[in-house]
Amino acid sequence: MTKVPSMNLPGISADDSLMLLRAATELSFSSILVTDAQHRILYANPAFCATTGYSPDELEGQNPRILQGPLTDKSVIEKLRNDLDTTGHFTGSTFNYRKDGRPYLVEWTISPVMDESGKPRFYISVQKDITQLQAEQSTGNLFIKAIDAAYDGIFITTADGVIEFANQGFEIITGYRPAEVVGLKPSVLKSGEHDDAFYKDLWGHLTSGVPFRAMVVNRHKHGHKIHCQQTITPVKNALGEISHYISIIKDLSDRVFEELKLREQASHDGLTGLLNRRAGEIELDLSLLKAQENSSPFCILMADIDDFKAVNDTFGHNRGDDVIECVAGVLEKEIRKTDKAVRWGGEEFIVLLPFCGLEKATVIAESIRIALASQVFDEIGQVTLSIGVTESRNEDTPTSILDRVDQLLYDSKRGGKNRVTAA
């Protein structure tokens, strides 16, 4: 256990040692909080006040629980209490709330300072705001995938105009593979169609921090001209300085529209026209990201055709395909325009319902179940669906929410089929 330390540093007087230790605390980039044994705040350093928005006077005498809110993980707080009661030390992370109500993800440690009798006299907490780090780690790859899958050409340059990134859409439009243009300047696309006044206007916008939009004639790798709708947007760093430019180009030629049709076919199921599993996985990733960023949950339903193997075995795969197509039609008719229906595999379907609570999602699921059950197929008769429905949670990953809805679907099967189970 930590005892109250001596403030004497080797070769330095006690007063100077105390002054240096206090200066180190005041200048620290990490948030530091000191409480007494009853967890009343005695001291908060400037970094802590800057992070939370509270002044030292507002914090003094308060319990740190004033930083807790709806997203604060209760199990983490319970672990904190248990750890301090047993080992005296705690390390963890959860969401705290600033004075203005905005949440932030914090990682922190708590250590006791013991008195001569071995009892806690103070607690020292060292904290770090890891919101941005967590966002970068969890969404970086997702953003790259989403940008790379975009139909429009996207490329990013430094402030000096050197290309650092180009997506697959850029290759479709210009003919240049991303690896060919990274390190070059956008002038590689210059067609000679625009005069000096055009480029003066372009740079006048950009250096002022204003996006530039225009119809631009670029030159394809193979020499022909491509008429593009182009937007260039300056990106500023934390100091307000332009650090990058993001360019988006849209080729309006018939050739590109044919390319887009191929891309559309690649993301949709050939039998039903619904999104295929690969596209559905991307949509699920994006739904989770939006829900976490906007603190707005969504719902997911998973549906499976009851006794479908018997239909295939008895009536053949063609009749089975008829049933699958019919289910897809029911889904598209009963869901909202903003919802995403996915053929997840075989006779299994998923629907993503953004900005939708569990109660409303359950109503939609019931309408789907009833609509299919009310139909009678020649020779086959009635075909039904078992459906599971769940609402997203703050801590959800694609795997966790899929496992949960899959279990609810299984509960519907086990409960007699042709039913909806929601939780």
XYZ file of C-alpha atoms in Angstrom:
423
model
C 0.000 0.000 0.000
C 1.144 3.554 -0.729
C 2.054 5.610 2.305
C 2.101 9.386 2.444
C 5.431 10.107 0.755
C 8.142 12.416 1.927
C 8.191 15.603 -0.151
C 12.005 15.831 0.034
C 13.823 15.315 -3.252
C 17.575 14.563 -3.135
C 19.588 17.749 -2.894
C 16.481 19.971 -2.823
C 14.821 21.599 0.163
C 11.425 20.438 1.358
C 9.779 23.682 0.200
C 11.367 23.456 -3.246
C 10.434 19.749 -3.502
C 6.830 20.570 -2.724
C 6.836 23.388 -5.262
C 8.259 21.118 -7.987
C 5.803 18.297 -7.301
C 2.880 20.716 -7.415
C 4.176 22.253 -10.656
C 4.459 18.773 -12.224
C 0.848 18.077 -11.263
C -0.381 21.429 -12.534
C 1.444 21.052 -15.862
C 0.513 17.399 -16.433
C -1.396 16.539 -19.620
C -3.165 13.775 -17.655
C -6.155 14.606 -15.485
C -5.364 14.205 -11.773
C -7.964 14.099 -9.021
C -7.391 13.796 -5.259
C -10.174 12.788 -2.874
C -10.282 12.109 0.844
C -11.122 8.726 2.341
C -14.850 9.522 2.004
C -14.319 10.215 -1.735
C -14.869 13.971 -1.445
C -12.860 15.902 -4.039
C -9.990 17.862 -2.492
C -8.028 18.806 -5.622
C -8.383 18.708 -9.405
C -5.541 19.758 -11.687
C -6.026 22.074 -14.696
C -6.098 19.137 -17.143
C -9.003 17.576 -15.219
C -10.907 20.886 -15.217
C -10.260 21.370 -18.947
C -11.572 17.889 -19.733
C -14.709 18.076 -17.586
C -15.563 21.774 -17.903
C -15.857 22.165 -14.114
C -13.873 24.773 -12.179
C -11.888 23.757 -9.058
C -14.446 25.554 -6.850
C -17.315 23.614 -8.456
C -15.518 20.305 -7.854
C -14.283 20.842 -4.305
C -16.252 18.760 -1.815
C -18.179 16.902 -4.535
C -18.207 13.144 -5.088
C -16.786 12.061 -8.508
C -20.145 10.441 -9.230
C -21.262 13.851 -10.557
C -19.411 12.817 -13.717
C -21.600 9.745 -14.252
C -24.541 9.549 -16.668
C -26.687 7.234 -18.817
C -23.732 5.715 -20.721
C -21.645 5.104 -17.601
C -21.213 1.348 -17.268
C -22.681 0.386 -13.889
C -20.610 -2.811 -13.812
C -17.411 -0.744 -14.045
C -18.509 1.451 -11.131
C -19.341 -1.673 -9.120
C -15.904 -3.081 -9.925
C -14.363 0.214 -8.761
C -16.065 -0.080 -5.388
C -15.131 -3.750 -4.991
C -11.511 -3.188 -6.019
C -11.062 -0.299 -3.585
C -12.589 -2.389 -0.778
C -10.397 -5.423 -1.515
C -7.094 -4.509 -3.185
C -7.266 -0.737 -2.730
C -6.411 -0.116 -6.386
C -8.581 0.238 -9.499
C -8.025 0.448 -13.248
C -10.861 0.710 -15.780
C -12.649 2.723 -18.427
C -16.198 3.891 -19.121
C -18.101 6.990 -20.188
C -18.100 10.094 -17.987
C -19.955 13.319 -18.663
C -18.685 16.860 -18.966
C -20.431 19.765 -17.268
C -22.244 20.583 -20.524
C -23.644 17.047 -20.697
C -21.393 15.686 -23.468
C -20.066 12.156 -22.821
C -16.405 11.217 -23.123
C -14.616 7.891 -22.779
C -12.177 7.899 -19.880
C -9.488 5.434 -18.799
C -8.316 5.888 -15.249
C -6.495 4.418 -12.258
C -7.112 5.006 -8.571
C -4.488 4.422 -5.900
C -4.783 5.007 -2.144
C -2.364 6.983 0.019
C -2.217 5.320 3.418
C -1.733 6.937 6.797
C 0.639 5.588 9.454
C -1.997 3.121 10.682
C -2.365 1.593 7.224
C -5.790 3.057 6.471
C -6.593 5.041 3.301
C -6.199 8.769 3.909
C -6.461 9.962 0.314
C -7.173 8.526 -3.129
C -5.284 9.716 -6.194
C -6.925 9.214 -9.579
C -5.032 9.674 -12.858
C -7.329 9.886 -15.874
C -7.044 10.087 -19.659
C -9.690 11.050 -22.213
C -9.453 8.277 -24.843
C -12.567 9.184 -26.843
C -10.674 10.151 -29.992
C -8.287 7.191 -29.737
C -11.181 4.759 -29.358
C -13.030 6.344 -32.276
C -9.977 6.100 -34.509
C -9.349 2.473 -33.590
C -12.965 1.338 -33.968
C -13.951 3.326 -37.014
C -10.735 3.838 -38.941
C -10.919 0.571 -40.848
C -14.662 0.954 -41.327
C -14.308 4.425 -42.825
C -11.577 3.208 -45.153
C -13.806 0.333 -46.324
C -16.786 2.645 -46.765
C -14.780 5.224 -48.730
C -13.114 2.547 -50.821
C -16.502 1.051 -51.702
C -17.991 4.411 -52.728
C -19.128 4.702 -56.347
C -17.634 8.194 -56.718
C -13.911 8.766 -57.140
C -12.331 10.005 -53.909
C -8.754 11.104 -53.428
C -6.995 12.938 -50.603
C -3.990 15.210 -50.949
C -1.678 16.964 -48.521
C -1.750 20.758 -48.208
C 0.992 20.769 -50.854
C -1.245 18.850 -53.254
C 0.462 15.461 -53.098
C -1.979 12.533 -53.380
C -1.947 10.317 -50.270
C -5.031 8.168 -50.927
C -7.308 7.186 -53.811
C -10.247 4.763 -53.745
C -11.502 2.134 -56.182
C -14.012 4.611 -57.623
C -11.078 6.812 -58.633
C -9.628 3.888 -60.608
C -12.959 3.215 -62.337
C -13.300 6.838 -63.407
C -9.708 7.741 -64.301
C -8.118 4.399 -65.168
C -5.288 5.013 -62.679
C -4.767 2.449 -59.944
C -4.384 4.073 -56.488
C -0.793 2.823 -56.269
C 0.023 4.693 -59.511
C -1.045 8.120 -58.276
C -0.030 8.106 -54.614
C 2.889 10.546 -54.386
C 1.840 12.420 -57.548
C -0.200 15.622 -57.880
C -3.733 15.874 -59.333
C -2.234 17.593 -62.382
C -1.760 14.056 -63.714
C -5.464 14.366 -64.683
C -5.119 17.783 -66.307
C -6.799 17.926 -69.711
C -5.795 21.406 -70.869
C -9.455 22.451 -71.175
C -9.337 25.025 -68.358
C -7.586 28.421 -68.436
C -5.619 30.245 -65.751
C -8.729 32.081 -64.523
C -10.370 28.750 -63.705
C -7.460 27.622 -61.518
C -7.177 31.052 -59.899
C -10.815 30.789 -58.841
C -10.235 27.236 -57.626
C -7.293 28.163 -55.399
C -9.026 31.333 -54.241
C -11.761 29.173 -52.748
C -9.459 26.568 -51.242
C -6.940 28.904 -49.604
C -9.885 30.726 -48.006
C -11.067 27.413 -46.522
C -14.125 27.306 -48.793
C -15.035 24.148 -50.777
C -14.803 24.396 -54.574
C -17.437 22.803 -56.839
C -17.451 22.787 -60.625
C -17.781 20.722 -63.773
C -14.203 19.712 -64.588
C -12.847 18.081 -67.725
C -10.185 15.569 -66.670
C -8.080 13.278 -68.811
C -8.312 9.486 -68.493
C -5.170 7.378 -68.237
C -5.814 6.165 -71.798
C -6.032 9.726 -73.144
C -9.746 10.411 -73.610
C -11.479 13.233 -71.770
C -13.854 12.594 -68.882
C -16.426 15.181 -67.837
C -16.700 15.155 -64.070
C -18.639 16.891 -61.381
C -15.893 17.646 -58.842
C -15.899 18.915 -55.263
C -12.697 19.813 -53.424
C -12.938 20.433 -49.667
C -10.152 21.810 -47.423
C -9.576 19.956 -44.130
C -8.132 21.862 -41.171
C -6.103 20.531 -38.239
C -6.557 21.393 -34.571
C -4.643 24.666 -35.080
C -7.018 25.787 -37.816
C -4.438 25.253 -40.557
C -5.313 23.506 -43.818
C -3.663 20.073 -43.670
C -5.388 18.175 -46.492
C -7.804 18.447 -49.398
C -10.501 15.865 -50.111
C -11.642 15.650 -53.731
C -14.751 13.811 -54.918
C -15.262 13.285 -58.638
C -18.379 11.942 -60.329
C -18.141 10.839 -63.978
C -21.468 11.448 -65.684
C -20.716 9.446 -68.819
C -22.656 6.366 -69.928
C -19.527 4.279 -69.472
C -19.458 4.964 -65.740
C -23.156 4.245 -65.363
C -22.515 0.794 -66.826
C -19.709 0.320 -64.309
C -22.086 1.312 -61.520
C -24.628 -1.263 -62.672
C -21.971 -3.942 -62.316
C -21.129 -2.671 -58.835
C -24.841 -2.699 -57.950
C -25.137 -6.293 -59.095
C -22.119 -7.221 -56.983
C -23.825 -5.924 -53.825
C -27.264 -7.488 -54.408
C -28.546 -11.043 -54.276
C -29.199 -12.361 -57.773
C -32.418 -14.233 -56.885
C -34.227 -11.726 -54.665
C -32.681 -8.350 -55.491
C -32.094 -7.748 -51.775
C -28.690 -6.758 -50.438
C -26.343 -9.729 -50.274
C -24.490 -10.772 -47.133
C -21.306 -8.813 -47.912
C -23.262 -5.599 -48.445
C -25.359 -6.394 -45.365
C -22.241 -6.703 -43.207
C -21.105 -3.242 -44.324
C -24.570 -1.801 -43.608
C -24.530 -3.379 -40.133
C -21.098 -1.865 -39.392
C -22.335 1.546 -40.482
C -25.548 1.208 -38.454
C -23.574 0.441 -35.293
C -21.242 3.360 -35.931
C -24.119 5.819 -36.470
C -25.949 4.538 -33.395
C -22.878 5.016 -31.189
C -22.045 8.458 -32.601
C -25.628 9.764 -32.360
C -26.627 7.861 -29.189
C -29.591 6.636 -31.219
C -30.149 2.852 -31.186
C -31.489 0.838 -34.096
C -33.115 -2.572 -34.321
C -32.284 -5.708 -36.249
C -34.581 -8.601 -37.082
C -33.525 -12.016 -38.300
C -36.077 -14.213 -40.078
C -35.847 -17.842 -41.145
C -38.320 -19.812 -43.290
C -39.787 -22.615 -41.199
C -39.226 -26.198 -42.463
C -37.662 -24.920 -45.675
C -35.591 -28.077 -46.192
C -38.802 -30.087 -46.420
C -40.094 -27.714 -49.119
C -36.919 -28.163 -51.186
C -36.796 -31.930 -50.677
C -40.479 -32.449 -51.500
C -41.178 -29.911 -54.231
C -37.737 -29.172 -55.664
C -35.354 -26.250 -55.626
C -37.306 -24.231 -58.197
C -40.345 -24.134 -55.918
C -38.012 -23.355 -53.040
C -36.690 -20.378 -54.988
C -40.277 -19.229 -55.560
C -40.814 -19.203 -51.803
C -37.583 -17.260 -51.186
C -38.567 -14.675 -53.793
C -41.988 -14.349 -52.191
C -40.449 -13.776 -48.747
C -38.195 -11.072 -50.220
C -41.267 -9.392 -51.740
C -43.069 -9.474 -48.384
C -40.058 -7.916 -46.657
C -39.813 -5.074 -49.160
C -43.541 -4.401 -48.890
C -43.784 -4.415 -45.095
C -40.601 -2.559 -44.088
C -40.023 1.204 -44.259
C -38.120 2.916 -47.071
C -35.233 3.659 -44.707
C -34.844 -0.007 -43.667
C -32.339 -2.383 -45.255
C -33.392 -5.951 -46.153
C -30.618 -8.500 -46.629
C -30.640 -12.078 -47.848
C -28.243 -13.349 -45.195
C -27.916 -16.833 -46.623
C -30.144 -19.638 -47.910
C -33.555 -19.168 -46.326
C -32.335 -16.642 -43.727
C -32.966 -12.877 -43.928
C -31.960 -9.813 -41.915
C -33.587 -6.387 -41.770
C -31.826 -3.324 -40.296
C -34.246 -0.730 -38.909
C -32.544 2.614 -38.159
C -34.061 5.097 -35.681
C -36.464 2.409 -34.542
C -37.219 1.242 -31.001
C -37.906 -2.349 -30.024
C -41.679 -1.861 -29.770
C -41.992 -0.484 -33.312
C -39.581 -3.106 -34.675
C -41.695 -5.861 -33.116
C -44.809 -4.466 -34.831
C -42.983 -4.506 -38.193
C -41.789 -8.065 -37.575
C -45.336 -9.196 -36.776
C -46.644 -7.583 -39.960
C -44.027 -9.523 -41.955
C -44.900 -12.787 -40.221
C -48.643 -12.323 -40.741
C -48.258 -11.242 -44.378
C -46.369 -14.411 -45.303
C -48.509 -16.756 -43.208
C -51.656 -15.437 -44.925
C -50.459 -16.629 -48.349
C -51.074 -20.097 -49.757
C -48.595 -21.577 -52.212
C -49.771 -24.032 -54.874
C -48.965 -27.602 -53.796
C -46.941 -26.374 -50.814
C -49.693 -24.675 -48.841
C -48.809 -22.298 -46.009
C -45.221 -21.171 -45.414
C -44.267 -19.373 -42.189
C -41.400 -17.417 -40.683
C -39.756 -17.516 -37.284
C -38.320 -14.116 -36.355
C -35.993 -12.716 -33.686
C -35.814 -8.965 -32.952
C -33.387 -7.005 -30.779
C -32.304 -3.416 -30.200
C -28.683 -2.274 -30.402
C -26.731 -1.534 -27.219
C -23.870 0.891 -26.624
C -21.316 -1.896 -26.248
C -22.495 -3.919 -29.266
C -20.184 -5.252 -31.940
C -21.444 -6.872 -35.151
C -20.782 -10.281 -33.615
C -22.573 -9.589 -30.338
C -25.766 -8.188 -31.879
C -25.902 -11.001 -34.466
C -25.422 -13.635 -31.770
C -28.217 -12.076 -29.707
C -30.747 -11.861 -32.540
C -29.810 -15.365 -33.685
C -30.588 -16.682 -30.193
C -33.962 -14.919 -30.251
C -34.683 -16.497 -33.638
C -33.815 -19.887 -32.153
C -36.219 -19.162 -29.273
C -38.992 -18.573 -31.826
C -38.177 -21.904 -33.493
C -38.103 -23.742 -30.189
C -41.342 -22.055 -29.091
C -43.342 -23.556 -31.959
C -42.265 -21.560 -35.064
C -44.347 -18.955 -36.920
C -43.740 -16.421 -34.152
C -41.744 -13.333 -33.202
C -39.446 -13.205 -30.158
C -38.119 -9.789 -29.165
C -35.758 -8.688 -26.412
